[in-house]
Amino acid sequence: MNEAGHSSKAVSAMLWMALGMALWVVIENIARLFSQHYSSFQIVWMRYSVHMLFMLLVFGPRVRLRMVRTRRLGKQMLRGMLMMGMHLSFIFAVRSISVHATMAVFWVAPLLLTVLSLLAGERANVLAWAGVAGGFVAVLLTLRNFSALAHPATLLALLMAACFVLYIQMSRQMVGEDLYASLFYTAFSVWLVLCFFMPFYWVTPTARDLLVFAAIGIVGYFTILGFDKAAELAPTWISAPFGFIQPVLTLLADWFVGTTFPGRLSLGIAGLIVLYLAYLLWRNLAPKSLIPGYHHA
């Protein structure tokens, strides 16, 4: 593939990852609309129930058996279990430490993903390594209360990150698999496991909350689509830095929706992250003659 084709795929992968991360923030804020308490297990189960129902109704009549046809059923189910592990790690971590502390540790994920990409034979450049390492330090600085990092529950946050990056890297290795099948089995695997827990956690939703669950499920589908497309289009180290879109948008959402001023340091760090990501996009969009010592992505 020529240089223009590589750059186009790199930019597409970056944007798909950014979309997935942005929609993740949307899901978190939609959940604020619930009118009564539901367990985290039920929320996740309902999310993937709607995900599957959405696929069956919208794509089922057109793609039919493509949605379930796979040559790698074991790997497809394993990917789903990694997504399940990510959810469970978060659920149990936040019982002991704050969501903010859990997610601050989780954002070692872009760095881990770059390491996995290297182990898969896809070498990142110096700019990417510096960005994911610096981004993780920057996110930690927004935590400020570093005593939370000494709590044993931070290991669950690290496990959450490990599940996420293994899911993304496995998606990169699923060459030849139909994207519809991959998206379906991710949801089906999580849904199937949680079915055994629902009799113990089920609370009948109100009509209003059913709409909230539907919104979470549909947005959740497009979130995972963003992750899977990013992995499909380019080596995962290329899109990894764009994972930092999520903490930046979460910071802004907490400010504008939750009315909690994040502080000048946090806003400054968020601004630096955005500038770095904008530069990565520019490197792949601008004429290469304008970029001294250019190397792809």
Short mmCIF file of N, CA and C in Angstrom, two decimals, residues 22-92:
data_model
loop_
_atom_site.label_atom_id
_atom_site.label_comp_id
_atom_site.label_asym_id
_atom_site.label_seq_id
_atom_site.Cartn_x
_atom_site.Cartn_y
_atom_site.Cartn_z
N ALA A 22 -15.18 8.62 23.05
CA ALA A 22 -16.15 9.69 23.27
C ALA A 22 -17.52 9.11 23.64
N LEU A 23 -17.91 8.03 22.96
CA LEU A 23 -19.20 7.41 23.26
C LEU A 23 -19.19 6.74 24.63
N TRP A 24 -18.03 6.28 25.07
CA TRP A 24 -17.90 5.73 26.42
C TRP A 24 -18.32 6.79 27.45
N VAL A 25 -17.88 8.02 27.24
CA VAL A 25 -18.25 9.11 28.14
C VAL A 25 -19.76 9.36 28.07
N VAL A 26 -20.33 9.27 26.87
CA VAL A 26 -21.77 9.45 26.71
C VAL A 26 -22.53 8.41 27.53
N ILE A 27 -22.08 7.15 27.47
CA ILE A 27 -22.73 6.08 28.23
C ILE A 27 -22.72 6.41 29.72
N GLU A 28 -21.58 6.85 30.22
CA GLU A 28 -21.46 7.17 31.65
C GLU A 28 -22.44 8.26 32.06
N ASN A 29 -22.65 9.21 31.16
CA ASN A 29 -23.53 10.32 31.51
C ASN A 29 -25.01 9.99 31.27
N ILE A 30 -25.30 9.09 30.34
CA ILE A 30 -26.68 8.63 30.18
C ILE A 30 -27.14 7.93 31.46
N ALA A 31 -26.22 7.19 32.08
CA ALA A 31 -26.56 6.44 33.29
C ALA A 31 -27.02 7.35 34.42
N ARG A 32 -26.67 8.63 34.37
CA ARG A 32 -27.13 9.58 35.40
C ARG A 32 -28.64 9.77 35.37
N LEU A 33 -29.26 9.37 34.25
CA LEU A 33 -30.69 9.61 34.07
C LEU A 33 -31.58 8.58 34.75
N PHE A 34 -30.99 7.50 35.27
CA PHE A 34 -31.81 6.47 35.90
C PHE A 34 -32.60 7.05 37.07
N SER A 35 -33.87 6.63 37.15
CA SER A 35 -34.73 7.15 38.20
C SER A 35 -34.69 6.30 39.46
N GLN A 36 -34.12 5.10 39.40
CA GLN A 36 -34.01 4.27 40.59
C GLN A 36 -32.74 3.44 40.51
N HIS A 37 -32.40 2.78 41.61
CA HIS A 37 -31.12 2.07 41.67
C HIS A 37 -31.22 0.71 40.98
N TYR A 38 -30.24 0.42 40.15
CA TYR A 38 -30.06 -0.90 39.55
C TYR A 38 -28.64 -1.36 39.83
N SER A 39 -28.44 -2.64 39.99
CA SER A 39 -27.09 -3.15 40.20
C SER A 39 -26.27 -2.97 38.92
N SER A 40 -24.97 -2.89 39.10
CA SER A 40 -24.07 -2.78 37.95
C SER A 40 -24.21 -3.99 37.04
N PHE A 41 -24.49 -5.16 37.64
CA PHE A 41 -24.65 -6.38 36.84
C PHE A 41 -25.85 -6.26 35.90
N GLN A 42 -26.95 -5.72 36.42
CA GLN A 42 -28.14 -5.58 35.57
C GLN A 42 -27.92 -4.54 34.48
N ILE A 43 -27.24 -3.46 34.81
CA ILE A 43 -26.97 -2.42 33.81
C ILE A 43 -26.15 -2.98 32.66
N VAL A 44 -25.10 -3.76 33.00
CA VAL A 44 -24.27 -4.36 31.95
C VAL A 44 -25.06 -5.37 31.14
N TRP A 45 -25.86 -6.20 31.83
CA TRP A 45 -26.66 -7.21 31.13
C TRP A 45 -27.66 -6.55 30.18
N MET A 46 -28.32 -5.52 30.64
CA MET A 46 -29.27 -4.82 29.78
C MET A 46 -28.57 -4.14 28.60
N ARG A 47 -27.39 -3.61 28.86
CA ARG A 47 -26.64 -2.97 27.77
C ARG A 47 -26.40 -3.95 26.63
N TYR A 48 -25.93 -5.15 26.97
CA TYR A 48 -25.59 -6.10 25.90
C TYR A 48 -26.83 -6.79 25.35
N SER A 49 -27.91 -6.86 26.12
CA SER A 49 -29.18 -7.35 25.59
C SER A 49 -29.67 -6.43 24.47
N VAL A 50 -29.63 -5.12 24.74
CA VAL A 50 -30.04 -4.15 23.73
C VAL A 50 -29.09 -4.17 22.53
N HIS A 51 -27.79 -4.30 22.80
CA HIS A 51 -26.77 -4.40 21.74
C HIS A 51 -27.15 -5.52 20.77
N MET A 52 -27.43 -6.71 21.30
CA MET A 52 -27.78 -7.84 20.43
C MET A 52 -29.10 -7.62 19.72
N LEU A 53 -30.10 -7.14 20.45
CA LEU A 53 -31.40 -6.90 19.84
C LEU A 53 -31.30 -5.88 18.72
N PHE A 54 -30.52 -4.83 18.94
CA PHE A 54 -30.30 -3.80 17.91
C PHE A 54 -29.69 -4.42 16.66
N MET A 55 -28.68 -5.27 16.84
CA MET A 55 -28.04 -5.91 15.68
C MET A 55 -29.01 -6.83 14.95
N LEU A 56 -29.78 -7.62 15.71
CA LEU A 56 -30.72 -8.56 15.08
C LEU A 56 -31.80 -7.84 14.28
N LEU A 57 -32.30 -6.73 14.82
CA LEU A 57 -33.38 -6.01 14.15
C LEU A 57 -32.88 -5.18 12.97
N VAL A 58 -31.73 -4.53 13.14
CA VAL A 58 -31.24 -3.61 12.10
C VAL A 58 -30.45 -4.32 11.02
N PHE A 59 -29.58 -5.25 11.42
CA PHE A 59 -28.69 -5.90 10.45
C PHE A 59 -29.09 -7.33 10.12
N GLY A 60 -29.83 -7.97 11.04
CA GLY A 60 -30.20 -9.37 10.85
C GLY A 60 -30.86 -9.67 9.52
N PRO A 61 -31.90 -8.91 9.11
CA PRO A 61 -32.57 -9.22 7.84
C PRO A 61 -31.64 -9.13 6.63
N ARG A 62 -30.57 -8.33 6.74
CA ARG A 62 -29.67 -8.14 5.59
C ARG A 62 -28.48 -9.10 5.62
N VAL A 63 -27.85 -9.26 6.77
CA VAL A 63 -26.63 -10.08 6.82
C VAL A 63 -26.92 -11.53 7.20
N ARG A 64 -28.05 -11.78 7.84
CA ARG A 64 -28.49 -13.12 8.20
C ARG A 64 -27.40 -13.91 8.94
N LEU A 65 -26.98 -15.06 8.38
CA LEU A 65 -26.06 -15.93 9.09
C LEU A 65 -24.65 -15.36 9.23
N ARG A 66 -24.35 -14.29 8.50
CA ARG A 66 -23.04 -13.66 8.69
C ARG A 66 -22.84 -13.20 10.13
N MET A 67 -23.94 -12.93 10.81
CA MET A 67 -23.84 -12.41 12.16
C MET A 67 -23.33 -13.46 13.15
N VAL A 68 -23.51 -14.72 12.82
CA VAL A 68 -23.08 -15.78 13.75
C VAL A 68 -22.04 -16.71 13.14
N ARG A 69 -21.75 -16.55 11.86
CA ARG A 69 -20.80 -17.44 11.20
C ARG A 69 -19.38 -17.03 11.56
N THR A 70 -18.61 -17.97 12.10
CA THR A 70 -17.23 -17.68 12.49
C THR A 70 -16.39 -18.94 12.38
N ARG A 71 -15.12 -18.75 12.05
CA ARG A 71 -14.17 -19.87 12.03
C ARG A 71 -13.38 -19.93 13.32
N ARG A 72 -13.60 -18.98 14.21
CA ARG A 72 -12.83 -18.87 15.45
C ARG A 72 -13.75 -18.63 16.63
N LEU A 73 -14.66 -19.56 16.84
CA LEU A 73 -15.65 -19.38 17.90
C LEU A 73 -14.98 -19.23 19.26
N GLY A 74 -13.95 -20.04 19.52
CA GLY A 74 -13.26 -19.97 20.79
C GLY A 74 -12.66 -18.60 21.04
N LYS A 75 -11.99 -18.05 20.03
CA LYS A 75 -11.37 -16.73 20.18
C LYS A 75 -12.43 -15.64 20.30
N GLN A 76 -13.53 -15.81 19.56
CA GLN A 76 -14.61 -14.82 19.68
C GLN A 76 -15.17 -14.80 21.09
N MET A 77 -15.39 -15.98 21.66
CA MET A 77 -15.93 -16.04 23.02
C MET A 77 -14.91 -15.51 24.03
N LEU A 78 -13.62 -15.79 23.78
CA LEU A 78 -12.58 -15.29 24.67
C LEU A 78 -12.54 -13.77 24.66
N ARG A 79 -12.70 -13.16 23.49
CA ARG A 79 -12.76 -11.70 23.41
C ARG A 79 -13.90 -11.18 24.27
N GLY A 80 -15.03 -11.87 24.19
CA GLY A 80 -16.17 -11.46 25.00
C GLY A 80 -15.89 -11.59 26.49
N MET A 81 -15.15 -12.66 26.87
CA MET A 81 -14.81 -12.83 28.28
C MET A 81 -13.85 -11.74 28.76
N LEU A 82 -13.00 -11.27 27.87
CA LEU A 82 -12.12 -10.15 28.23
C LEU A 82 -12.94 -8.89 28.49
N MET A 83 -13.96 -8.68 27.67
CA MET A 83 -14.85 -7.54 27.91
C MET A 83 -15.60 -7.72 29.23
N MET A 84 -16.01 -8.97 29.51
CA MET A 84 -16.66 -9.28 30.77
C MET A 84 -15.71 -9.01 31.94
N GLY A 85 -14.44 -9.42 31.78
CA GLY A 85 -13.45 -9.18 32.82
C GLY A 85 -13.22 -7.70 33.07
N MET A 86 -13.28 -6.93 32.01
CA MET A 86 -13.13 -5.48 32.16
C MET A 86 -14.26 -4.89 33.01
N HIS A 87 -15.49 -5.30 32.71
CA HIS A 87 -16.64 -4.80 33.48
C HIS A 87 -16.56 -5.25 34.95
N LEU A 88 -16.26 -6.53 35.18
CA LEU A 88 -16.23 -7.05 36.54
C LEU A 88 -15.12 -6.39 37.36
N SER A 89 -13.97 -6.18 36.73
CA SER A 89 -12.86 -5.53 37.43
C SER A 89 -13.26 -4.14 37.90
N PHE A 90 -13.96 -3.41 37.03
CA PHE A 90 -14.41 -2.07 37.40
C PHE A 90 -15.43 -2.12 38.53
N ILE A 91 -16.40 -3.03 38.41
CA ILE A 91 -17.47 -3.13 39.40
C ILE A 91 -16.90 -3.38 40.80
N PHE A 92 -15.92 -4.29 40.89
CA PHE A 92 -15.37 -4.63 42.20
C PHE A 92 -14.35 -3.60 42.67
#
